[in-house]
PDB file of C-alpha atoms in Angstrom:
ATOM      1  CA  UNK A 955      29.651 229.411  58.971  1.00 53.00           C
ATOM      2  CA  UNK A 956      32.450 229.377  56.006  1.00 56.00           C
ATOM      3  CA  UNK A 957      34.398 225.908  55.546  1.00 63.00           C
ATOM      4  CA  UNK A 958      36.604 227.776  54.208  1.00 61.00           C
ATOM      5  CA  UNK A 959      39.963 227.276  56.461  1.00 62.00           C
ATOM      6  CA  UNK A 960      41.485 229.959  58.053  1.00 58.00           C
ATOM      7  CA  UNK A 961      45.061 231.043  56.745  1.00 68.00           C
ATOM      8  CA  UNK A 962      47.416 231.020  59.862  1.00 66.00           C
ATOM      9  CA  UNK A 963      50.034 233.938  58.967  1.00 69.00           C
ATOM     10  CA  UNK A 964      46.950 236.202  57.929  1.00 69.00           C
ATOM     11  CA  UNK A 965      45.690 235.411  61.466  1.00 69.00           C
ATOM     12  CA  UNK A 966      49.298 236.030  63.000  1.00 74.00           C
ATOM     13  CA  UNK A 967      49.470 239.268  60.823  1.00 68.00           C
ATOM     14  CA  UNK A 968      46.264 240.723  62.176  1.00 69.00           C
ATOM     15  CA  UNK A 969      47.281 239.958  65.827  1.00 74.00           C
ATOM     16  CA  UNK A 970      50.664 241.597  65.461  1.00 69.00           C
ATOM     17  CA  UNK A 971      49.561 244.632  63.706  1.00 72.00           C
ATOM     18  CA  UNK A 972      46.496 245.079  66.221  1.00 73.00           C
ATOM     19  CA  UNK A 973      48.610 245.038  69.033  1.00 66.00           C
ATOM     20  CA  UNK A 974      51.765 247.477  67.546  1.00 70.00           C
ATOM     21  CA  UNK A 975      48.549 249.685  66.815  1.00 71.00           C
ATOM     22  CA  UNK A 976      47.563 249.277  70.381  1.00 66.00           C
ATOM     23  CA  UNK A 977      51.007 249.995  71.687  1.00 69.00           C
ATOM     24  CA  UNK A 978      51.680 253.222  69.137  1.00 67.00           C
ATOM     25  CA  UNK A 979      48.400 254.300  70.348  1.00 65.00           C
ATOM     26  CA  UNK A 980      49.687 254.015  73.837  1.00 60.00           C
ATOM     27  CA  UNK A 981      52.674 256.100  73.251  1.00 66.00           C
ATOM     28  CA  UNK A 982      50.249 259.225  71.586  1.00 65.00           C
ATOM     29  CA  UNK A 983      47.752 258.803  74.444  1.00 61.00           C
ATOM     30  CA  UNK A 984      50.415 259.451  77.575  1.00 59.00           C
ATOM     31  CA  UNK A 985      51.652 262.758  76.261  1.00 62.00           C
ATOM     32  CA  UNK A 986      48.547 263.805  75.137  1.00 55.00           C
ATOM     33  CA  UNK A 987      46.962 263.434  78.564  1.00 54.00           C
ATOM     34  CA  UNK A 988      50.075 264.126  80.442  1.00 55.00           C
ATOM     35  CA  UNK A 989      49.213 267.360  78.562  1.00 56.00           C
ATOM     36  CA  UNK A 990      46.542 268.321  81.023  1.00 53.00           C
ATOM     37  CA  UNK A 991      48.672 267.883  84.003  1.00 54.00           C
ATOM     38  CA  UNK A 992      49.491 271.181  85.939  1.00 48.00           C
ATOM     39  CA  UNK A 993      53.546 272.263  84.534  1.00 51.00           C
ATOM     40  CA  UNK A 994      56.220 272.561  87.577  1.00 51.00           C
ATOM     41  CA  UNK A 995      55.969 276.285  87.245  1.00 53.00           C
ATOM     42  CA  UNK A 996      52.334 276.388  87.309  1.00 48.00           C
ATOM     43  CA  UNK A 997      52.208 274.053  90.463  1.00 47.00           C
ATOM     44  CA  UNK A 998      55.108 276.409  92.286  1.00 50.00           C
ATOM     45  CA  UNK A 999      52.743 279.394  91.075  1.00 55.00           C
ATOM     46  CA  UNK A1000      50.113 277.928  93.501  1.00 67.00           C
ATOM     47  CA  UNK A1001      52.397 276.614  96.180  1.00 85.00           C
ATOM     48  CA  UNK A1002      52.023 278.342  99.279  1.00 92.00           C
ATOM     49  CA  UNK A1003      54.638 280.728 100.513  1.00 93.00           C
ATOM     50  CA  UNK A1004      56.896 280.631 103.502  1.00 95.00           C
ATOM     51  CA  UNK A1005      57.872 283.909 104.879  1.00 95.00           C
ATOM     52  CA  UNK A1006      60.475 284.735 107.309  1.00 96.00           C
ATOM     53  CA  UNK A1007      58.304 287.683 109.334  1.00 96.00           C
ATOM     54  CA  UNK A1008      61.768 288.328 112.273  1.00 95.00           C
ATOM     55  CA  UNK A1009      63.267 291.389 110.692  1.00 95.00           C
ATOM     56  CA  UNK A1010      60.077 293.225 110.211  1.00 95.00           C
ATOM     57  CA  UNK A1011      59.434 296.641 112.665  1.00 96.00           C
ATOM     58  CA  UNK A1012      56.571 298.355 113.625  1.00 96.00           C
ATOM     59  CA  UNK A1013      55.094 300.455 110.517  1.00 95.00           C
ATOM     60  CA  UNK A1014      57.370 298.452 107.831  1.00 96.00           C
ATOM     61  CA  UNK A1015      55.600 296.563 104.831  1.00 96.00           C
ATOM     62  CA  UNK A1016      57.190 293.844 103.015  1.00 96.00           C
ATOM     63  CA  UNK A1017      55.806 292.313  99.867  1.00 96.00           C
ATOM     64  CA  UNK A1018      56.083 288.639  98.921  1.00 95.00           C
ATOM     65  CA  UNK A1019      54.379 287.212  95.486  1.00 95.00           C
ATOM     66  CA  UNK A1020      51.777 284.343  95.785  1.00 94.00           C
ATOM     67  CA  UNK A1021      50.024 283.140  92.604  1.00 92.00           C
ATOM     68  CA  UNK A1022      51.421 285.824  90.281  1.00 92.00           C
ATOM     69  CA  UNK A1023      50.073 288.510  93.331  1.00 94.00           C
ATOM     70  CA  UNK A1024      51.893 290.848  95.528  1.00 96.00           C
ATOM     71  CA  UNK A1025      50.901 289.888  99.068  1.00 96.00           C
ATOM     72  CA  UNK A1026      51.902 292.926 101.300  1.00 97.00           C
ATOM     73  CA  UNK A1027      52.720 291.588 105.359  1.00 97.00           C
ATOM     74  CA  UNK A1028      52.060 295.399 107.286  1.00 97.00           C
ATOM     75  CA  UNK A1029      53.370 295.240 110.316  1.00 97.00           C
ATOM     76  CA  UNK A1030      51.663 298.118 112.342  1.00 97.00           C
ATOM     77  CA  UNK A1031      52.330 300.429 115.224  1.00 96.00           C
ATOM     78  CA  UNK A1032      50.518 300.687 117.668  1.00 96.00           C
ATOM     79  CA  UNK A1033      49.026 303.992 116.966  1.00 96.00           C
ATOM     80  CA  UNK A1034      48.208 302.197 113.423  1.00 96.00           C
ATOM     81  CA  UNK A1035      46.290 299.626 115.305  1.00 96.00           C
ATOM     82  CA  UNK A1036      44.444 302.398 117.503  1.00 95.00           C
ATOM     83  CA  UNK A1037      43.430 304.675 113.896  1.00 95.00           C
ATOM     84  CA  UNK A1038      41.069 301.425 112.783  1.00 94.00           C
ATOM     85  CA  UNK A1039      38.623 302.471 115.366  1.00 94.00           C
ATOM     86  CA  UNK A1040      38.505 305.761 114.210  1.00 93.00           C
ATOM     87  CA  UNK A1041      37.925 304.445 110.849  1.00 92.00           C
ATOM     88  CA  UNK A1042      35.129 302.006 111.814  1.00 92.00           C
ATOM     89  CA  UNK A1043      32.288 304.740 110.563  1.00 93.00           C
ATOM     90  CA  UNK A1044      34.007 305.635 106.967  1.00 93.00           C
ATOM     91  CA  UNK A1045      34.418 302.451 105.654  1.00 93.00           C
ATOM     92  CA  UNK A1046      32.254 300.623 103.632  1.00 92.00           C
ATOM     93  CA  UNK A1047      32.600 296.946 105.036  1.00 91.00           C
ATOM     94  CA  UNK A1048      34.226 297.279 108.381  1.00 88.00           C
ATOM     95  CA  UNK A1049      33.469 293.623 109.269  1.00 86.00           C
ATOM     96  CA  UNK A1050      34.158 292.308 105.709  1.00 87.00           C
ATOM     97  CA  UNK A1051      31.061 290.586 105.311  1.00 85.00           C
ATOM     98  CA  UNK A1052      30.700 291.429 102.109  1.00 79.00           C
ATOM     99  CA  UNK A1053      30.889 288.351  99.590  1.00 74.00           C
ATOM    100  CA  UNK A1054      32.549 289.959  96.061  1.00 75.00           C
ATOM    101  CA  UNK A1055      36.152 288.776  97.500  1.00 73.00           C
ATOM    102  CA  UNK A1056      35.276 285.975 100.775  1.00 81.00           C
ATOM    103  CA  UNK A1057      37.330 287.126 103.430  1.00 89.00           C
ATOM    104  CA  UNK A1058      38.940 284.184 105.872  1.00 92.00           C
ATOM    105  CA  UNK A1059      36.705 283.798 109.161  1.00 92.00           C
ATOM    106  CA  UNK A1060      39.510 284.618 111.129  1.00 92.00           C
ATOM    107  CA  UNK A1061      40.025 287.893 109.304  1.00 91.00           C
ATOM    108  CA  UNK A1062      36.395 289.221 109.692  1.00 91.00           C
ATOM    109  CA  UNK A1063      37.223 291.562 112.829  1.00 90.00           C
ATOM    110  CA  UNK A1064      38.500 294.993 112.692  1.00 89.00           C
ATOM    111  CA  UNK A1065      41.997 294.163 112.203  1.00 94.00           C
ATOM    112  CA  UNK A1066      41.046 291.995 109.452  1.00 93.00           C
ATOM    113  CA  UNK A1067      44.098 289.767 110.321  1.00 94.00           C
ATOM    114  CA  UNK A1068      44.852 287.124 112.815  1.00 94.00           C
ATOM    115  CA  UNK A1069      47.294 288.971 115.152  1.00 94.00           C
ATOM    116  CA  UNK A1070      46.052 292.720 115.426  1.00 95.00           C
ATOM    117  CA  UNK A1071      49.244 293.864 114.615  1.00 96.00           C
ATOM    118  CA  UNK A1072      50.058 291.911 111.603  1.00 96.00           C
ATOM    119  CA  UNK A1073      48.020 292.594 108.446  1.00 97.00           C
ATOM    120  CA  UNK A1074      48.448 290.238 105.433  1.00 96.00           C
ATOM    121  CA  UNK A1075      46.832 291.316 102.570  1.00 96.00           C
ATOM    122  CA  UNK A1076      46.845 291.255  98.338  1.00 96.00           C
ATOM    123  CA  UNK A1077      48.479 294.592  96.992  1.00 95.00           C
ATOM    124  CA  UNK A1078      45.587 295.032  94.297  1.00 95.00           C
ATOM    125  CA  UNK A1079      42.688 297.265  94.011  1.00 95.00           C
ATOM    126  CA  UNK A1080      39.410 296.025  94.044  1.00 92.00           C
ATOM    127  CA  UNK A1081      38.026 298.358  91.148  1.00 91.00           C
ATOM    128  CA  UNK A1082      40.271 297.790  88.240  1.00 87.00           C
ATOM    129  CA  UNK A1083      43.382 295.974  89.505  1.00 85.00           C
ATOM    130  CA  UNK A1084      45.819 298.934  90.208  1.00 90.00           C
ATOM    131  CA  UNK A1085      48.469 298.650  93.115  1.00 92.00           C
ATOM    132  CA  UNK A1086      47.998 301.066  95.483  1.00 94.00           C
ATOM    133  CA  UNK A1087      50.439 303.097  97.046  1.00 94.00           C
ATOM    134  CA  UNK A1088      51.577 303.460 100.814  1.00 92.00           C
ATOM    135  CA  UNK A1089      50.016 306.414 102.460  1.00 93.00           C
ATOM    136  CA  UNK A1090      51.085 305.590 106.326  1.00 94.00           C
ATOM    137  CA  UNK A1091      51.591 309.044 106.969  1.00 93.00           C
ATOM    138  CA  UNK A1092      48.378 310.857 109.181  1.00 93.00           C
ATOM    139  CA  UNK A1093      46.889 314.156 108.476  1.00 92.00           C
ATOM    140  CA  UNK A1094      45.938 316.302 104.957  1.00 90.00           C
ATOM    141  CA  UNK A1095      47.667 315.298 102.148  1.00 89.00           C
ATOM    142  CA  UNK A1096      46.862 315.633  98.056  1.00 88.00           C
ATOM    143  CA  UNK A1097      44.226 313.588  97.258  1.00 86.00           C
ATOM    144  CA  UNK A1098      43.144 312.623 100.640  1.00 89.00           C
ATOM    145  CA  UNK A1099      41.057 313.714 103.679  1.00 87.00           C
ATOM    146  CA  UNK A1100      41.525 316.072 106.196  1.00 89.00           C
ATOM    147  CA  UNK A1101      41.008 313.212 108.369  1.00 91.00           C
ATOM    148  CA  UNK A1102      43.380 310.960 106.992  1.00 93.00           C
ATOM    149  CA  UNK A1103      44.656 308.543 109.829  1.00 94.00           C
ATOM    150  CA  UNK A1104      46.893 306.149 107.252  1.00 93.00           C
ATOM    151  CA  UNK A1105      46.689 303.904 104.636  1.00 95.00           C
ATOM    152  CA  UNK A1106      46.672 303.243 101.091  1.00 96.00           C
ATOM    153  CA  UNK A1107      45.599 305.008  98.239  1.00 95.00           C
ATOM    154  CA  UNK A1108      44.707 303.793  94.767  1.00 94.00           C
ATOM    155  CA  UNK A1109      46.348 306.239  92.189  1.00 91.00           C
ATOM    156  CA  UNK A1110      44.257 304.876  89.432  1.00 91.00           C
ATOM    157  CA  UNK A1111      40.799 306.193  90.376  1.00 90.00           C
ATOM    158  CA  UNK A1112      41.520 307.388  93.934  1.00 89.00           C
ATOM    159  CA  UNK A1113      40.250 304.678  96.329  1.00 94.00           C
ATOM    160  CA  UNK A1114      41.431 304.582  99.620  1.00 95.00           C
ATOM    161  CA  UNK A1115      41.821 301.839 101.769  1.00 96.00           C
ATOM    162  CA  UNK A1116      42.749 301.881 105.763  1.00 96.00           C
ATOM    163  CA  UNK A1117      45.802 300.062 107.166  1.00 96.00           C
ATOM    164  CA  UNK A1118      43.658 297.123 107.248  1.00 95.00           C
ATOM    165  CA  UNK A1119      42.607 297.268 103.846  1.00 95.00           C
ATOM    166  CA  UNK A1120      39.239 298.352 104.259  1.00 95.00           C
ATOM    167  CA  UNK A1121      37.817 300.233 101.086  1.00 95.00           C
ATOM    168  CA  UNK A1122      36.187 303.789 101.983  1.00 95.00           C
ATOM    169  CA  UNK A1123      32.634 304.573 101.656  1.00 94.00           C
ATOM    170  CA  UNK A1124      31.852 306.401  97.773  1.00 93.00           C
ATOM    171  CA  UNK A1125      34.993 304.879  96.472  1.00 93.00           C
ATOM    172  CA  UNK A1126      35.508 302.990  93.027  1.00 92.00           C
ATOM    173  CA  UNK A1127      36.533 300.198  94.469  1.00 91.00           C
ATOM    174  CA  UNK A1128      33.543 297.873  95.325  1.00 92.00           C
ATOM    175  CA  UNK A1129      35.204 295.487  98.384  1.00 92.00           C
ATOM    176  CA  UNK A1130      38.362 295.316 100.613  1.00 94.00           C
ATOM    177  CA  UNK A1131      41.471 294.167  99.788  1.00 94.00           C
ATOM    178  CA  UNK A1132      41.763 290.422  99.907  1.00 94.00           C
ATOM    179  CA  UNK A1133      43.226 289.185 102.689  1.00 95.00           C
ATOM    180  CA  UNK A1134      44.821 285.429 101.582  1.00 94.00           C
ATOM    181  CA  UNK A1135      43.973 282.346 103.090  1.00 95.00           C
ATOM    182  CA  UNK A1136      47.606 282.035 106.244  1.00 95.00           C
ATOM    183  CA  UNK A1137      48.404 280.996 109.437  1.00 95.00           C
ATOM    184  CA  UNK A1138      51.328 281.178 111.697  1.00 95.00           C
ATOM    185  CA  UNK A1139      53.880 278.770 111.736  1.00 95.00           C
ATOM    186  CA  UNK A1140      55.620 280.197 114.259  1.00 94.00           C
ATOM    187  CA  UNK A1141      56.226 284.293 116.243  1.00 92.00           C
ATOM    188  CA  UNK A1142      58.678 284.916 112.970  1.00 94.00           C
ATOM    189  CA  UNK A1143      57.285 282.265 110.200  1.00 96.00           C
ATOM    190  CA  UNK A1144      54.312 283.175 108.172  1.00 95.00           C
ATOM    191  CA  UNK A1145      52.765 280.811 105.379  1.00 96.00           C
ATOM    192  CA  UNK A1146      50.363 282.560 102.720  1.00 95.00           C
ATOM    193  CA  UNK A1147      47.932 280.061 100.976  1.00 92.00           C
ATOM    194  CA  UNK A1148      47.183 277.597 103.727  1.00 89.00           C
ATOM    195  CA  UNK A1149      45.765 278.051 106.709  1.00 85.00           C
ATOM    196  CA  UNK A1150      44.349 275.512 109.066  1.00 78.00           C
ATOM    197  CA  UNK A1151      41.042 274.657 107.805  1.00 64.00           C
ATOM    198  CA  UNK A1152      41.741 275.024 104.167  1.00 55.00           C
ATOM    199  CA  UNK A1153      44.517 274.357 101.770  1.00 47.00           C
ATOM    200  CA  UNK A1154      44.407 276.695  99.002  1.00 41.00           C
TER     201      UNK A1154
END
């Protein structure tokens, strides 16, 4: 040890400028990791969506965005409904068991919904991320069966889906169309991105 004393404004020096380091070093820190918080229009981006279902009528689609997607809400007729049995056969996952794009357990019937004649599902192709177009109308028409019964059709590559979403068998398109995580709020209030068991 030094006998050297110790000079007391070299001590007071060091102490001040140590802790206006430590503060300045504070103030670069808080943005910087502030930095890697989610922005307000990122978090609204992932916010689940309330949708006001009332004015909708049998065989009418509406489209709502959730997460930068379209999320079509198909209400269906009756004789809509009815075609999906018809279309059990020619699809390729009619259960959607199928694992590419997980499908909600309470979407994993024929309707591929929750009520069988509401259908909420993401407006984008399964191949290469087309939107495909409303084909609702039964019977022959260009580019599609004989057969048809109603549906969508992909005009990118031709994939066709039913009016539950359900991709075709020997189509481009390797899975269904998603069907989001929801769940009724009420008879007219729909909310895509939560449902029950998860929060998305």
């Amino acid at each position: 040890m030094s006998d050297t004393p110790v000079d007391a404004s070299k001590r007071t020096w060091l102490i001040a400028s140590s802790c206006a380091g430590a503060v300045g070093a504070g103030f670069v820190a808080v943005p910087f990791v502030s930095s890697f918080q989610p922005s307000e229009k990122a978090k609204a981006a992932g916010a689940a969506v309330e949708v006001d279902i009332s004015a909708l009528k049998p065989g009418e689609k509406m489209t709502v965005e959730w997460r930068g997607k379209p999320v079509w809400i198909l209400k269906r007729t009756p004789e809509q409904v009815a075609s999906l049995k018809k279309t059990d056969s020619q699809v390729a996952d009619p259960e959607s068991d199928r694992k590419t794009y997980p499908t909600p357990e309470y979407a994993k019937n024929e309707y591929r919904s929750i009520k069988p004649e509401l259908w909420v599902g993401v407006g984008i192709c399964t191949h290469l991320g087309c939107s495909p177009s409303d084909k609702f109308q039964p019977g022959p028409q260009p580019s599609l069966p004989e057969d048809w019964q109603g549906g969508f059709l992909c005009p990118c590559h031709g994939s066709t889906f039913d009016v539950a979403g359900r991709v075709f068998k020997n189509k481009p398109a390797p899975d269904n169309l998603e069907v989001p995580p929801h769940m009724y709020l009420s008879d007219n209030r729909l909310l895509i991105g939560e449902d029950k068991n998860t929060k998305a």
